[in-house]
Amino acid sequence: MKKPLIFLFLLCNTYLSAQTFLGQWRDHLAYRKCIDVTQNEDQTIFATEKAVFFIDKEDYSSQRLSKIQGLSGVGVSRIAFNQELNVLLVGYANGALNLVFENSIVNMPDILSSSLIGDKQIYDIFFKDEFAWLATGFGIVVIDLNRQEVRDTYIIGNGGEQRRITGVGIVNGIIYACSEVGLQYAPETGVNLSDFSNWTLDNSLPNAPNGYVNLDIFNETVWVSSDEASGVEDILYYLDDGNWIAFVSAPDIRHLGVSNGYISMSSDGNVRTYKEDLSLHREIFGLESGNALNPRAALVDEDGHMWIASGSAGAVWALNTWDNLEVVLDGPFSNAIFDLASYNGSTWVTPGAISGTWANLFNNDSFFYFQNGEWNDFKDDPALTDVRDNLAVAIDPFNENHVFIGSWNWGLVEVLNGEIINVFNAAVGTEEIQESNVNPGTYRIGGLDFDFNGNLWMSNSHGEDGIAVRLANGNFVSLNYHPTLPNASVQEPIGQLMHTSNGQVWVAFGRSNGLFVLDYNGTIGNQSDDTFKRLNTSTSNGGMHTNDVRTMVEDLDGEIWVGTSEGITVFYSPTSLLSNNPSNAQRILIRQDGNLQWLLETEVITSIAIDGGNRKWIGTESGGLFLMSEDGTDEILHFTTENSPLFSNNIKDVVVDQTTGEVFIGTSEGLLSYVSDALAPIEENECLNVFPNPVRADFTGDVAIDGLKRDAIVKITDIGGNLVKETTSNGGRAVWNRRNFAGDQVKTGVYLAMVVDEEGDSSCIAKILVIN
């Protein structure tokens, strides 16, 4: 069948280039680190740990498939395509299994949901007839692909104990399974395979310290690779007339693959393929670009070309080391996320890395950004040779192409128009960005934020002063508020920094040391007129319910929402904090299941973002993502891995692109986004954009009306002026579900969206064509 899967995946991936719609999800995953490869007639199929993607063998066009399009989740461990049944199997580290057919994806949770305790990973897949034999962390599972059900399970460790099987295959009526104890075999028929005693350990195979890892069937015989001691090359064996023949050795043999009359062996830095007469077909040990090959798996297509799943260069087509092509799908450089920033259609990511004690981990993933529908990164930029652990990012409000990155080891990085133009710290001449007194040789920026005049404020953790400012004119100032901010005698780290609309600066301390608030009276550098205070659980200093602050944000009303390890607290009158009559933080009381409780009191809050309707998007460490009403008392949405495409319930950061309403969600397993029903409001209603328009019969979402004032009233009428529906905007966006007041879907026709003020006068009208 020509292009057996392309129709499904073209449908799945139209979102990549088309206009986004309300409620739509997009993945923003890295596709450089491939772990496996398989093929159908016209496509080579690659797997990363987070997704699967398809490369056309002729024109190298691509499609992708992730949890958003229907996969069970992330944590892919093995893929295999069955040519006869036209089905792709996707196995996972947690035991989940997907059967991907031409126009459907079947989830088989049998292994995942089984009562077995321990390793359930799918390590290998072997096809025979209509059955798939799975090598798993506890034994062998046989899947009937026609019935889409488990046929048998074989646990073959001594005494019937679970044993991690890493390879399985069948040849000449014998089933072979390899593991850390060696190679076991049993007759395919005639014995009870569920009885471990019917499985024999092949003692004629040379002993390997760590057993045997890879297994495949080639030339009507079994091939296995040993796992030797550290520093010793692994050995590839094949069975010949009852004798094991050592064929070749190589460092760290990672994968064996058989395809189109060839066997491929992927080892550390090298891929070799051999013909049926066992002569060398091709060998590749490097890439034409100079990038590391880092092979994880390989195969040969029907034209004799090699396809390699590279752990660092994505998908690789190769004839040899001097003639090859890297095919990397658009995406961020890595799936790691620490901080997100979005402004005027650009979203920036710092992958960051610090330990639980705020120590450096020296992450070298650089930083990356999404603009005009494409991802760009600065990996291996020579200006970043010494820059590691990028934690904070801030976009210049006067120029979205002017961006600053805060590093936890090497200070401040300045980017303009996609180029790195400066790196700042005391070691390279900017004395105001000071060396850490805890870790000499590091210059730690934990938080960044611009004020309304274009000055960039930053927390200089463990520096002698603690706060630095890059003025809009390019000069630097350092500020010290002893003993409130860290100095040579204080070890607490400084993290997030926020400049508020009322001219205050807020700083969060690590290790449960509360907050710091400053009013610099509009005079940066003149500290004589400044007022400041340390905020903690003391009733005279903020009265927070805990000092363990994880995040903070200012909402559209100037209130400061603080996320802690025990839910949310709010400073409703932040300007009063430095007055003679300060107000304390307050927690939000909600009714849950008939009981009164504090908002998200059992959740560790990792991030809070404010959308155009002043609603709160709240990320948690283990509870997923919440959308709460403006005052926090009503739960509007709660996304988890169970009810949404979220890759993980551990949310690292959340940010809202106010120009599109797209919410970027950084999880512990990668980045994705969701198009919400709120935009930043404008000062006057303009009714600039209605989408989709026309609304065709096959469209199942809601209609968005953009270009509105906050809380604008929108009346939907038919062409005769009869009122059909009325709604209120979330910030600058109103939503219509194409239904009338009775809940019935409207008929085909032209409808008018009229925006009215409080007196009922219309300020603008937009036409909407509905086709049912």
PDB file of C-alpha atoms in Angstrom, residues 428-641:
ATOM      1  CA  VAL A 428      35.090  40.067  31.806  1.00  0.00           C
ATOM      2  CA  GLY A 429      34.840  43.661  32.972  1.00  0.00           C
ATOM      3  CA  THR A 430      31.365  44.245  34.425  1.00  0.00           C
ATOM      4  CA  GLU A 431      32.201  44.682  38.099  1.00  0.00           C
ATOM      5  CA  GLU A 432      28.554  45.140  39.101  1.00  0.00           C
ATOM      6  CA  ILE A 433      27.823  41.455  38.369  1.00  0.00           C
ATOM      7  CA  GLN A 434      29.770  40.045  41.253  1.00  0.00           C
ATOM      8  CA  GLU A 435      31.447  36.761  42.002  1.00  0.00           C
ATOM      9  CA  SER A 436      29.706  34.293  44.293  1.00  0.00           C
ATOM     10  CA  ASN A 437      31.173  34.277  47.785  1.00  0.00           C
ATOM     11  CA  VAL A 438      29.941  30.690  48.180  1.00  0.00           C
ATOM     12  CA  ASN A 439      31.300  29.290  44.913  1.00  0.00           C
ATOM     13  CA  PRO A 440      34.249  31.406  43.739  1.00  0.00           C
ATOM     14  CA  GLY A 441      34.611  31.567  40.002  1.00  0.00           C
ATOM     15  CA  THR A 442      30.838  31.637  39.401  1.00  0.00           C
ATOM     16  CA  TYR A 443      28.645  34.671  38.711  1.00  0.00           C
ATOM     17  CA  ARG A 444      25.061  33.765  39.521  1.00  0.00           C
ATOM     18  CA  ILE A 445      22.013  35.459  38.037  1.00  0.00           C
ATOM     19  CA  GLY A 446      18.841  33.874  39.431  1.00  0.00           C
ATOM     20  CA  GLY A 447      16.142  36.279  38.224  1.00  0.00           C
ATOM     21  CA  LEU A 448      15.590  38.974  35.570  1.00  0.00           C
ATOM     22  CA  ASP A 449      12.859  41.537  34.904  1.00  0.00           C
ATOM     23  CA  PHE A 450      12.500  44.788  32.979  1.00  0.00           C
ATOM     24  CA  ASP A 451      10.896  47.882  34.459  1.00  0.00           C
ATOM     25  CA  PHE A 452       8.646  50.245  32.469  1.00  0.00           C
ATOM     26  CA  ASN A 453      11.637  52.410  31.450  1.00  0.00           C
ATOM     27  CA  GLY A 454      13.600  49.558  29.886  1.00  0.00           C
ATOM     28  CA  ASN A 455      16.009  49.041  32.798  1.00  0.00           C
ATOM     29  CA  LEU A 456      16.876  45.395  33.424  1.00  0.00           C
ATOM     30  CA  TRP A 457      16.861  44.318  37.079  1.00  0.00           C
ATOM     31  CA  MET A 458      18.616  41.142  38.162  1.00  0.00           C
ATOM     32  CA  SER A 459      19.275  39.123  41.285  1.00  0.00           C
ATOM     33  CA  ASN A 460      23.021  38.530  41.665  1.00  0.00           C
ATOM     34  CA  SER A 461      22.956  35.598  44.044  1.00  0.00           C
ATOM     35  CA  HIS A 462      25.756  35.291  46.591  1.00  0.00           C
ATOM     36  CA  GLY A 463      27.333  38.475  45.260  1.00  0.00           C
ATOM     37  CA  GLU A 464      28.443  41.090  47.758  1.00  0.00           C
ATOM     38  CA  ASP A 465      25.528  43.380  46.863  1.00  0.00           C
ATOM     39  CA  GLY A 466      22.715  41.082  45.679  1.00  0.00           C
ATOM     40  CA  ILE A 467      20.899  43.244  43.109  1.00  0.00           C
ATOM     41  CA  ALA A 468      22.262  44.655  39.853  1.00  0.00           C
ATOM     42  CA  VAL A 469      20.584  46.823  37.220  1.00  0.00           C
ATOM     43  CA  ARG A 470      21.494  47.263  33.582  1.00  0.00           C
ATOM     44  CA  LEU A 471      20.182  50.704  32.797  1.00  0.00           C
ATOM     45  CA  ALA A 472      18.450  51.400  29.499  1.00  0.00           C
ATOM     46  CA  ASN A 473      21.569  53.327  28.414  1.00  0.00           C
ATOM     47  CA  GLY A 474      23.707  50.204  28.847  1.00  0.00           C
ATOM     48  CA  ASN A 475      25.415  51.167  32.102  1.00  0.00           C
ATOM     49  CA  PHE A 476      25.312  48.937  35.189  1.00  0.00           C
ATOM     50  CA  VAL A 477      24.518  49.708  38.828  1.00  0.00           C
ATOM     51  CA  SER A 478      24.806  47.372  41.824  1.00  0.00           C
ATOM     52  CA  LEU A 479      22.618  47.788  44.920  1.00  0.00           C
ATOM     53  CA  ASN A 480      23.074  46.504  48.453  1.00  0.00           C
ATOM     54  CA  TYR A 481      20.539  46.487  51.293  1.00  0.00           C
ATOM     55  CA  HIS A 482      22.500  45.059  54.239  1.00  0.00           C
ATOM     56  CA  PRO A 483      21.610  43.039  56.169  1.00  0.00           C
ATOM     57  CA  THR A 484      18.425  42.293  54.228  1.00  0.00           C
ATOM     58  CA  LEU A 485      20.167  41.027  51.103  1.00  0.00           C
ATOM     59  CA  PRO A 486      22.958  38.423  51.064  1.00  0.00           C
ATOM     60  CA  ASN A 487      26.474  39.518  51.773  1.00  0.00           C
ATOM     61  CA  ALA A 488      29.694  37.810  52.686  1.00  0.00           C
ATOM     62  CA  SER A 489      28.219  36.381  55.878  1.00  0.00           C
ATOM     63  CA  VAL A 490      24.904  35.152  54.462  1.00  0.00           C
ATOM     64  CA  GLN A 491      24.591  31.966  52.393  1.00  0.00           C
ATOM     65  CA  GLU A 492      20.977  32.013  51.205  1.00  0.00           C
ATOM     66  CA  PRO A 493      20.536  32.041  47.402  1.00  0.00           C
ATOM     67  CA  ILE A 494      18.498  34.643  45.526  1.00  0.00           C
ATOM     68  CA  GLY A 495      16.154  33.402  42.825  1.00  0.00           C
ATOM     69  CA  GLN A 496      13.284  35.060  40.991  1.00  0.00           C
ATOM     70  CA  LEU A 497      13.144  38.871  40.753  1.00  0.00           C
ATOM     71  CA  MET A 498      10.070  40.870  39.721  1.00  0.00           C
ATOM     72  CA  HIS A 499       9.569  44.580  39.007  1.00  0.00           C
ATOM     73  CA  THR A 500       5.933  45.587  39.543  1.00  0.00           C
ATOM     74  CA  SER A 501       3.726  48.218  37.969  1.00  0.00           C
ATOM     75  CA  ASN A 502       3.837  50.364  41.135  1.00  0.00           C
ATOM     76  CA  GLY A 503       7.629  50.634  41.058  1.00  0.00           C
ATOM     77  CA  GLN A 504       8.438  47.955  43.607  1.00  0.00           C
ATOM     78  CA  VAL A 505      11.067  45.210  43.241  1.00  0.00           C
ATOM     79  CA  TRP A 506      10.318  41.790  44.709  1.00  0.00           C
ATOM     80  CA  VAL A 507      12.969  39.127  45.239  1.00  0.00           C
ATOM     81  CA  ALA A 508      12.477  35.484  46.245  1.00  0.00           C
ATOM     82  CA  PHE A 509      15.034  33.710  48.419  1.00  0.00           C
ATOM     83  CA  GLY A 510      15.813  30.021  48.229  1.00  0.00           C
ATOM     84  CA  ARG A 511      15.948  27.506  51.059  1.00  0.00           C
ATOM     85  CA  SER A 512      12.718  28.747  52.683  1.00  0.00           C
ATOM     86  CA  ASN A 513      13.974  32.253  53.420  1.00  0.00           C
ATOM     87  CA  GLY A 514      10.921  34.205  52.270  1.00  0.00           C
ATOM     88  CA  LEU A 515      10.785  37.380  50.197  1.00  0.00           C
ATOM     89  CA  PHE A 516      12.285  40.858  49.963  1.00  0.00           C
ATOM     90  CA  VAL A 517      10.380  43.934  48.737  1.00  0.00           C
ATOM     91  CA  LEU A 518      11.950  47.235  47.756  1.00  0.00           C
ATOM     92  CA  ASP A 519      10.636  50.671  46.786  1.00  0.00           C
ATOM     93  CA  TYR A 520      13.527  52.555  45.217  1.00  0.00           C
ATOM     94  CA  ASN A 521      11.420  55.712  44.863  1.00  0.00           C
ATOM     95  CA  GLY A 522      12.140  55.910  41.139  1.00  0.00           C
ATOM     96  CA  THR A 523      15.804  56.753  41.703  1.00  0.00           C
ATOM     97  CA  ILE A 524      18.024  53.828  40.745  1.00  0.00           C
ATOM     98  CA  GLY A 525      21.392  54.095  42.439  1.00  0.00           C
ATOM     99  CA  ASN A 526      20.307  56.629  45.056  1.00  0.00           C
ATOM    100  CA  GLN A 527      19.615  54.316  47.958  1.00  0.00           C
ATOM    101  CA  SER A 528      19.174  57.083  50.509  1.00  0.00           C
ATOM    102  CA  ASP A 529      15.466  57.450  49.670  1.00  0.00           C
ATOM    103  CA  ASP A 530      14.733  53.722  49.368  1.00  0.00           C
ATOM    104  CA  THR A 531      12.482  51.693  51.651  1.00  0.00           C
ATOM    105  CA  PHE A 532      12.571  47.936  51.901  1.00  0.00           C
ATOM    106  CA  LYS A 533      11.473  45.022  54.034  1.00  0.00           C
ATOM    107  CA  ARG A 534      12.069  41.309  54.491  1.00  0.00           C
ATOM    108  CA  LEU A 535       8.783  39.345  54.188  1.00  0.00           C
ATOM    109  CA  ASN A 536       8.246  36.130  56.115  1.00  0.00           C
ATOM    110  CA  THR A 537       5.800  34.426  58.479  1.00  0.00           C
ATOM    111  CA  SER A 538       6.065  37.204  61.061  1.00  0.00           C
ATOM    112  CA  THR A 539       2.801  39.119  61.406  1.00  0.00           C
ATOM    113  CA  SER A 540       4.720  42.384  61.227  1.00  0.00           C
ATOM    114  CA  ASN A 541       6.544  41.349  58.051  1.00  0.00           C
ATOM    115  CA  GLY A 542       3.958  40.018  55.654  1.00  0.00           C
ATOM    116  CA  GLY A 543       2.424  37.242  57.722  1.00  0.00           C
ATOM    117  CA  MET A 544       2.908  34.525  55.102  1.00  0.00           C
ATOM    118  CA  HIS A 545       1.827  31.000  56.043  1.00  0.00           C
ATOM    119  CA  THR A 546       5.251  29.628  54.962  1.00  0.00           C
ATOM    120  CA  ASN A 547       8.627  31.040  54.009  1.00  0.00           C
ATOM    121  CA  ASP A 548       9.104  28.431  51.274  1.00  0.00           C
ATOM    122  CA  VAL A 549       8.382  30.620  48.238  1.00  0.00           C
ATOM    123  CA  ARG A 550       8.587  28.964  44.811  1.00  0.00           C
ATOM    124  CA  THR A 551       7.195  31.610  42.419  1.00  0.00           C
ATOM    125  CA  MET A 552       5.429  34.997  42.275  1.00  0.00           C
ATOM    126  CA  VAL A 553       3.574  37.145  39.759  1.00  0.00           C
ATOM    127  CA  GLU A 554       1.724  40.452  39.576  1.00  0.00           C
ATOM    128  CA  ASP A 555      -1.813  40.287  38.177  1.00  0.00           C
ATOM    129  CA  LEU A 556      -3.622  42.908  36.111  1.00  0.00           C
ATOM    130  CA  ASP A 557      -4.979  44.595  39.250  1.00  0.00           C
ATOM    131  CA  GLY A 558      -1.536  44.998  40.793  1.00  0.00           C
ATOM    132  CA  GLU A 559      -1.993  42.189  43.325  1.00  0.00           C
ATOM    133  CA  ILE A 560       0.992  39.923  44.048  1.00  0.00           C
ATOM    134  CA  TRP A 561       0.244  36.202  43.874  1.00  0.00           C
ATOM    135  CA  VAL A 562       2.837  34.051  45.584  1.00  0.00           C
ATOM    136  CA  GLY A 563       3.177  30.304  45.004  1.00  0.00           C
ATOM    137  CA  THR A 564       4.641  28.304  47.863  1.00  0.00           C
ATOM    138  CA  SER A 565       5.259  24.697  48.829  1.00  0.00           C
ATOM    139  CA  GLU A 566       1.832  24.836  50.501  1.00  0.00           C
ATOM    140  CA  GLY A 567      -0.415  26.497  47.953  1.00  0.00           C
ATOM    141  CA  ILE A 568      -1.124  30.154  47.216  1.00  0.00           C
ATOM    142  CA  THR A 569      -1.001  33.391  49.182  1.00  0.00           C
ATOM    143  CA  VAL A 570      -1.820  36.892  47.905  1.00  0.00           C
ATOM    144  CA  PHE A 571      -0.674  40.392  48.788  1.00  0.00           C
ATOM    145  CA  TYR A 572      -3.747  42.430  47.874  1.00  0.00           C
ATOM    146  CA  SER A 573      -2.206  45.765  48.885  1.00  0.00           C
ATOM    147  CA  PRO A 574       1.500  45.525  48.099  1.00  0.00           C
ATOM    148  CA  THR A 575       2.097  49.274  48.391  1.00  0.00           C
ATOM    149  CA  SER A 576       1.009  49.188  52.033  1.00  0.00           C
ATOM    150  CA  LEU A 577       3.805  46.770  52.964  1.00  0.00           C
ATOM    151  CA  LEU A 578       6.315  49.615  53.330  1.00  0.00           C
ATOM    152  CA  SER A 579       3.878  51.977  55.059  1.00  0.00           C
ATOM    153  CA  ASN A 580       3.118  52.496  58.735  1.00  0.00           C
ATOM    154  CA  ASN A 581       0.001  50.368  58.380  1.00  0.00           C
ATOM    155  CA  PRO A 582       1.100  47.295  56.391  1.00  0.00           C
ATOM    156  CA  SER A 583      -1.327  44.587  55.319  1.00  0.00           C
ATOM    157  CA  ASN A 584      -0.423  40.930  55.438  1.00  0.00           C
ATOM    158  CA  ALA A 585      -0.649  38.180  52.862  1.00  0.00           C
ATOM    159  CA  GLN A 586      -3.960  36.350  52.643  1.00  0.00           C
ATOM    160  CA  ARG A 587      -4.833  32.850  51.559  1.00  0.00           C
ATOM    161  CA  ILE A 588      -7.888  32.142  49.419  1.00  0.00           C
ATOM    162  CA  LEU A 589     -10.653  30.105  50.978  1.00  0.00           C
ATOM    163  CA  ILE A 590     -12.602  27.893  48.580  1.00  0.00           C
ATOM    164  CA  ARG A 591     -15.334  25.296  48.901  1.00  0.00           C
ATOM    165  CA  GLN A 592     -14.257  21.832  47.768  1.00  0.00           C
ATOM    166  CA  ASP A 593     -16.660  18.877  47.950  1.00  0.00           C
ATOM    167  CA  GLY A 594     -18.758  20.764  50.465  1.00  0.00           C
ATOM    168  CA  ASN A 595     -15.804  21.612  52.679  1.00  0.00           C
ATOM    169  CA  LEU A 596     -13.916  24.873  53.111  1.00  0.00           C
ATOM    170  CA  GLN A 597     -10.174  24.730  52.429  1.00  0.00           C
ATOM    171  CA  TRP A 598      -7.294  26.904  51.307  1.00  0.00           C
ATOM    172  CA  LEU A 599      -6.680  27.148  47.572  1.00  0.00           C
ATOM    173  CA  LEU A 600      -4.350  24.329  46.451  1.00  0.00           C
ATOM    174  CA  GLU A 601      -3.015  23.981  49.998  1.00  0.00           C
ATOM    175  CA  THR A 602      -1.681  20.462  49.346  1.00  0.00           C
ATOM    176  CA  GLU A 603       0.142  21.424  46.140  1.00  0.00           C
ATOM    177  CA  VAL A 604       3.674  22.679  45.610  1.00  0.00           C
ATOM    178  CA  ILE A 605       3.200  25.672  43.308  1.00  0.00           C
ATOM    179  CA  THR A 606       5.901  25.956  40.653  1.00  0.00           C
ATOM    180  CA  SER A 607       4.568  28.713  38.397  1.00  0.00           C
ATOM    181  CA  ILE A 608       1.755  31.254  38.055  1.00  0.00           C
ATOM    182  CA  ALA A 609       0.892  33.064  34.816  1.00  0.00           C
ATOM    183  CA  ILE A 610      -1.755  35.732  34.249  1.00  0.00           C
ATOM    184  CA  ASP A 611      -3.792  35.695  31.026  1.00  0.00           C
ATOM    185  CA  GLY A 612      -5.619  38.554  29.330  1.00  0.00           C
ATOM    186  CA  GLY A 613      -8.728  37.957  31.432  1.00  0.00           C
ATOM    187  CA  ASN A 614      -6.677  38.251  34.658  1.00  0.00           C
ATOM    188  CA  ARG A 615      -7.231  34.556  35.274  1.00  0.00           C
ATOM    189  CA  LYS A 616      -4.493  32.497  36.903  1.00  0.00           C
ATOM    190  CA  TRP A 617      -2.714  29.595  35.220  1.00  0.00           C
ATOM    191  CA  ILE A 618      -1.121  27.695  38.095  1.00  0.00           C
ATOM    192  CA  GLY A 619       1.505  25.001  37.602  1.00  0.00           C
ATOM    193  CA  THR A 620       2.195  22.456  40.328  1.00  0.00           C
ATOM    194  CA  GLU A 621       4.940  19.983  41.100  1.00  0.00           C
ATOM    195  CA  SER A 622       2.737  16.900  40.894  1.00  0.00           C
ATOM    196  CA  GLY A 623      -0.880  17.959  40.348  1.00  0.00           C
ATOM    197  CA  GLY A 624      -0.748  19.227  36.780  1.00  0.00           C
ATOM    198  CA  LEU A 625      -1.993  22.620  35.577  1.00  0.00           C
ATOM    199  CA  PHE A 626      -4.935  24.623  36.940  1.00  0.00           C
ATOM    200  CA  LEU A 627      -6.791  27.569  35.421  1.00  0.00           C
ATOM    201  CA  MET A 628      -8.483  29.561  38.162  1.00  0.00           C
ATOM    202  CA  SER A 629     -10.874  32.495  37.954  1.00  0.00           C
ATOM    203  CA  GLU A 630      -9.674  36.051  38.423  1.00  0.00           C
ATOM    204  CA  ASP A 631     -10.117  35.906  42.195  1.00  0.00           C
ATOM    205  CA  GLY A 632      -8.974  32.290  42.479  1.00  0.00           C
ATOM    206  CA  THR A 633     -12.222  30.957  43.899  1.00  0.00           C
ATOM    207  CA  ASP A 634     -13.448  29.024  40.839  1.00  0.00           C
ATOM    208  CA  GLU A 635     -11.622  26.255  39.022  1.00  0.00           C
ATOM    209  CA  ILE A 636     -12.137  26.663  35.273  1.00  0.00           C
ATOM    210  CA  LEU A 637      -9.779  23.955  33.978  1.00  0.00           C
ATOM    211  CA  HIS A 638      -7.548  21.309  35.505  1.00  0.00           C
ATOM    212  CA  PHE A 639      -5.237  19.555  33.069  1.00  0.00           C
ATOM    213  CA  THR A 640      -3.433  16.355  34.054  1.00  0.00           C
ATOM    214  CA  THR A 641      -1.764  13.528  32.157  1.00  0.00           C
TER     215      THR A 641
END
